[in-house]
C-alpha positions as CSV (number, residue, x, y, z in Angstrom):
1,I,-4.3,8.4,-21.9
2,L,-1.8,6.5,-24.1
3,S,1.5,7.7,-25.5
4,G,2.3,5.3,-28.3
5,C,2.9,1.5,-28.4
6,G,6.0,0.0,-26.8
7,V,7.9,0.6,-23.6
8,Y,10.9,2.5,-25.1
9,D,9.1,5.0,-27.2
10,G,5.4,4.8,-26.2
11,T,3.0,3.2,-23.7
12,E,4.1,0.2,-21.6
13,I,1.8,-2.4,-23.1
14,H,1.5,-4.6,-20.0
15,E,0.6,-1.6,-17.9
16,A,-2.0,-0.4,-20.3
17,S,-3.5,-3.9,-20.5
18,A,-3.5,-4.3,-16.7
19,I,-5.3,-1.0,-16.2
20,L,-7.9,-2.0,-18.7
21,V,-8.5,-5.4,-17.1
22,H,-8.9,-3.8,-13.6
23,L,-11.2,-1.1,-14.9
24,S,-13.3,-3.8,-16.6
25,R,-13.5,-5.8,-13.5
26,G,-14.5,-2.7,-11.6
27,G,-17.4,-2.1,-13.9
28,A,-16.0,1.1,-15.5
29,E,-16.7,2.3,-19.0
30,V,-13.5,3.3,-20.7
31,Q,-12.6,5.7,-23.5
32,M,-9.0,5.9,-24.7
33,Y,-7.2,9.0,-26.0
34,A,-3.8,9.9,-27.2
35,P,-2.3,13.2,-28.6
36,D,-2.2,13.4,-32.4
37,V,1.5,14.3,-32.6
38,P,4.7,12.7,-33.9
39,Q,6.7,10.5,-31.6
40,M,10.0,11.9,-30.3
41,H,11.7,9.0,-32.1
42,V,11.1,5.4,-32.9
43,I,13.0,2.7,-31.0
44,D,13.9,-0.7,-32.3
45,H,12.8,-2.8,-29.3
46,I,15.2,-5.6,-30.1
47,K,18.3,-3.5,-30.4
48,G,17.1,-0.8,-27.9
49,Q,18.3,1.8,-30.3
50,P,16.6,4.5,-32.4
51,A,15.5,3.4,-35.9
52,D,17.0,5.7,-38.4
53,A,14.8,7.7,-40.8
54,E,11.6,6.3,-39.3
55,S,8.7,8.4,-37.8
56,R,5.4,7.4,-36.2
57,N,2.4,9.2,-34.9
58,V,1.5,8.8,-31.2
59,L,-2.3,8.5,-31.8
60,V,-1.9,6.0,-34.7
61,E,0.5,3.8,-32.6
62,S,-1.7,4.0,-29.5
63,A,-4.6,2.7,-31.6
64,R,-2.8,-0.6,-31.7
65,I,-3.4,-1.0,-27.9
66,A,-6.9,0.5,-28.1
67,R,-7.9,-2.0,-30.9
68,G,-8.7,1.1,-33.0
69,K,-11.2,2.5,-30.5
70,I,-9.4,5.7,-29.6
71,A,-9.8,9.5,-30.1
72,S,-7.5,12.5,-30.2
73,L,-6.7,13.9,-26.8
74,A,-7.9,17.3,-28.0
75,K,-11.4,15.8,-28.0
76,L,-11.3,14.8,-24.3
77,S,-13.8,16.8,-22.2
78,T,-13.4,16.5,-18.4
79,A,-17.2,16.8,-18.1
80,D,-17.7,13.5,-19.9
81,H,-15.5,11.5,-17.5
82,D,-15.2,10.6,-13.8
83,A,-11.4,10.0,-13.8
84,V,-8.3,9.9,-15.9
85,I,-5.5,7.3,-15.9
86,F,-2.0,7.5,-17.4
87,P,0.0,4.3,-18.0
88,G,3.7,4.5,-18.0
89,G,6.3,3.7,-20.6
90,F,9.0,6.1,-21.9
91,G,6.3,7.7,-24.1
92,A,5.1,9.6,-21.1
93,A,8.6,11.1,-20.8
94,K,9.1,11.5,-24.6
95,N,5.8,12.1,-26.2
96,L,3.5,13.4,-23.4
97,S,6.4,15.6,-22.1
98,T,10.1,16.3,-22.8
99,F,11.1,14.9,-19.4
100,A,13.4,12.2,-21.0
101,V,15.5,15.0,-22.5
102,D,15.0,18.1,-20.3
103,G,14.5,16.6,-16.8
104,K,13.2,19.2,-14.3
105,D,13.1,21.8,-17.1
106,C,10.7,19.7,-19.2
107,K,7.6,20.9,-21.0
108,V,4.4,18.9,-20.9
109,N,2.2,18.5,-24.0
110,K,-0.4,21.3,-24.0
111,E,-3.3,18.8,-24.2
112,V,-1.9,16.6,-21.4
113,E,-1.4,19.7,-19.3
114,R,-5.0,20.9,-20.0
115,V,-6.4,17.5,-19.0
116,L,-4.4,17.3,-15.8
117,K,-5.4,20.8,-14.7
118,D,-9.0,20.3,-15.7
119,F,-9.5,17.1,-13.8
120,H,-7.7,18.5,-10.8
121,K,-9.8,21.7,-10.8
122,A,-13.0,19.5,-11.1
123,G,-11.9,17.4,-8.1
124,K,-11.8,14.3,-10.2
125,P,-9.2,11.6,-9.6
126,I,-6.0,11.1,-11.6
127,G,-4.3,7.7,-11.7
128,L,-0.6,7.4,-12.7
129,C,1.8,4.5,-12.9
130,C,5.5,3.9,-13.6
131,I,7.2,7.1,-15.0
132,S,3.9,9.0,-15.6
133,P,3.8,10.6,-12.1
134,V,6.4,13.1,-13.4
135,L,3.5,14.7,-15.4
136,A,1.5,15.5,-12.3
137,A,4.7,16.6,-10.4
138,K,5.3,19.2,-13.2
139,V,1.7,20.4,-13.7
140,L,0.2,20.1,-10.3
141,S,2.5,21.9,-7.9
142,G,2.9,20.1,-4.6
143,A,1.2,16.9,-5.7
144,E,2.2,13.7,-3.8
145,V,3.3,10.8,-6.0
146,T,5.4,7.7,-6.0
147,V,7.8,6.1,-8.4
148,G,8.9,3.5,-5.8
149,H,12.2,3.8,-4.0
150,E,14.8,6.5,-3.9
151,E,17.9,4.2,-4.1
152,E,18.7,1.6,-6.8
153,E,19.3,-1.1,-4.2
154,G,21.4,-3.3,-6.4
155,G,19.4,-2.8,-9.6
156,K,15.9,-3.6,-8.1
157,W,14.9,0.1,-8.7
158,P,16.9,1.0,-11.8
159,Y,15.1,4.4,-12.3
160,A,15.3,5.5,-8.6
161,G,16.8,8.8,-9.7
162,T,13.4,9.8,-10.9
163,A,12.3,10.4,-7.3
164,G,14.8,13.2,-7.0
165,A,13.6,14.7,-10.3
166,I,10.0,14.7,-9.0
167,K,11.2,16.8,-6.0
168,E,12.9,19.2,-8.4
169,L,9.7,19.5,-10.4
170,G,7.9,20.7,-7.4
171,G,6.2,17.4,-6.4
172,K,6.5,15.4,-3.2
173,H,7.8,11.9,-3.5
174,C,6.6,9.1,-1.2
175,V,8.5,5.8,-1.0
176,K,6.3,2.9,-1.9
177,E,6.5,-0.8,-2.8
178,V,5.1,-2.2,-6.0
179,T,3.0,-5.0,-4.7
180,I,-0.6,-5.1,-3.6
181,S,0.5,-5.7,0.0
182,F,1.6,-2.1,0.0
183,P,-1.4,-0.2,-1.5
184,A,-0.9,2.5,-4.1
185,H,-0.1,6.0,-2.8
186,V,-3.1,8.2,-2.6
187,D,-2.8,12.0,-2.4
188,T,-6.2,12.6,-0.9
189,K,-6.0,16.4,-1.1
190,N,-5.3,16.4,-4.9
191,K,-7.0,13.1,-5.7
192,V,-3.8,11.8,-7.3
193,V,-3.1,8.0,-7.1
194,S,0.2,6.5,-8.2
195,T,2.0,3.1,-8.2
196,P,5.6,2.2,-9.3
197,A,4.8,-0.6,-11.7
198,F,7.8,-1.3,-14.0
199,M,10.0,1.2,-12.1
200,C,10.7,-2.0,-10.1
201,E,12.5,-5.1,-11.4
202,T,10.0,-7.7,-10.1
203,A,7.6,-10.4,-11.2
204,L,4.9,-9.4,-13.6
205,H,2.0,-10.5,-11.3
206,H,3.3,-8.1,-8.6
207,I,3.1,-5.2,-11.1
208,F,-0.3,-6.3,-12.2
209,D,-1.6,-6.4,-8.7
210,G,-0.1,-3.1,-7.8
211,I,-1.7,-1.5,-10.8
212,G,-5.0,-3.0,-9.6
213,A,-4.6,-1.2,-6.2
214,M,-4.1,2.1,-8.1
215,V,-7.2,1.5,-10.3
216,N,-9.3,0.5,-7.4
217,S,-8.3,3.6,-5.4
218,V,-9.2,5.8,-8.4
219,L,-12.6,4.2,-8.8
220,K,-13.2,4.6,-5.1
221,L,-12.4,8.3,-5.3
222,T,-15.0,8.8,-8.0
223,G,-17.7,8.0,-5.4
224,K,-19.6,6.0,-8.0
């Protein structure tokens, strides 16, 4: 499930690409989706500031990553899929939910909420990385997730405060490292798998490998 194209206002592209590579290596067939809604705003990724008087559509922007092969999230049927995975990027907190603005009082896009609840009810695994675990924490009460560490540790974990927000949302936060040496967190009861990814300031290959651990755990939980 994509949330646009670009870390500050959509999907984190490296995370999406890593997920797709690991899914391909695992032999999975993939269909990409995104909600057909306007972005919260558009960020100039050089300046790191909102672009005035500009608007973009989440589905249209997500199609850049999907190479055009994408469908509206409203068309996703849980019965057609064995698992669902959400990359991170601020789009998860801005376009898939209002977490970036409202924190613990956030609302989740109705189609995102439907998908999460339907996959959970069907006992099908849900994969999450970076900031996207906040979606499960909000929608699936008591779900165990990780966004990494709970302290900034000199800037290594710049978004460590998210762990506290997850607890306020009703989720359970588990401290985890980002690398493959420390496998992704698996909530076996709820079949929710998460990994910190870019919540950590570290080398790209560590993030890539950590995402691989998440994807492999999701595929294993499908039983296929």
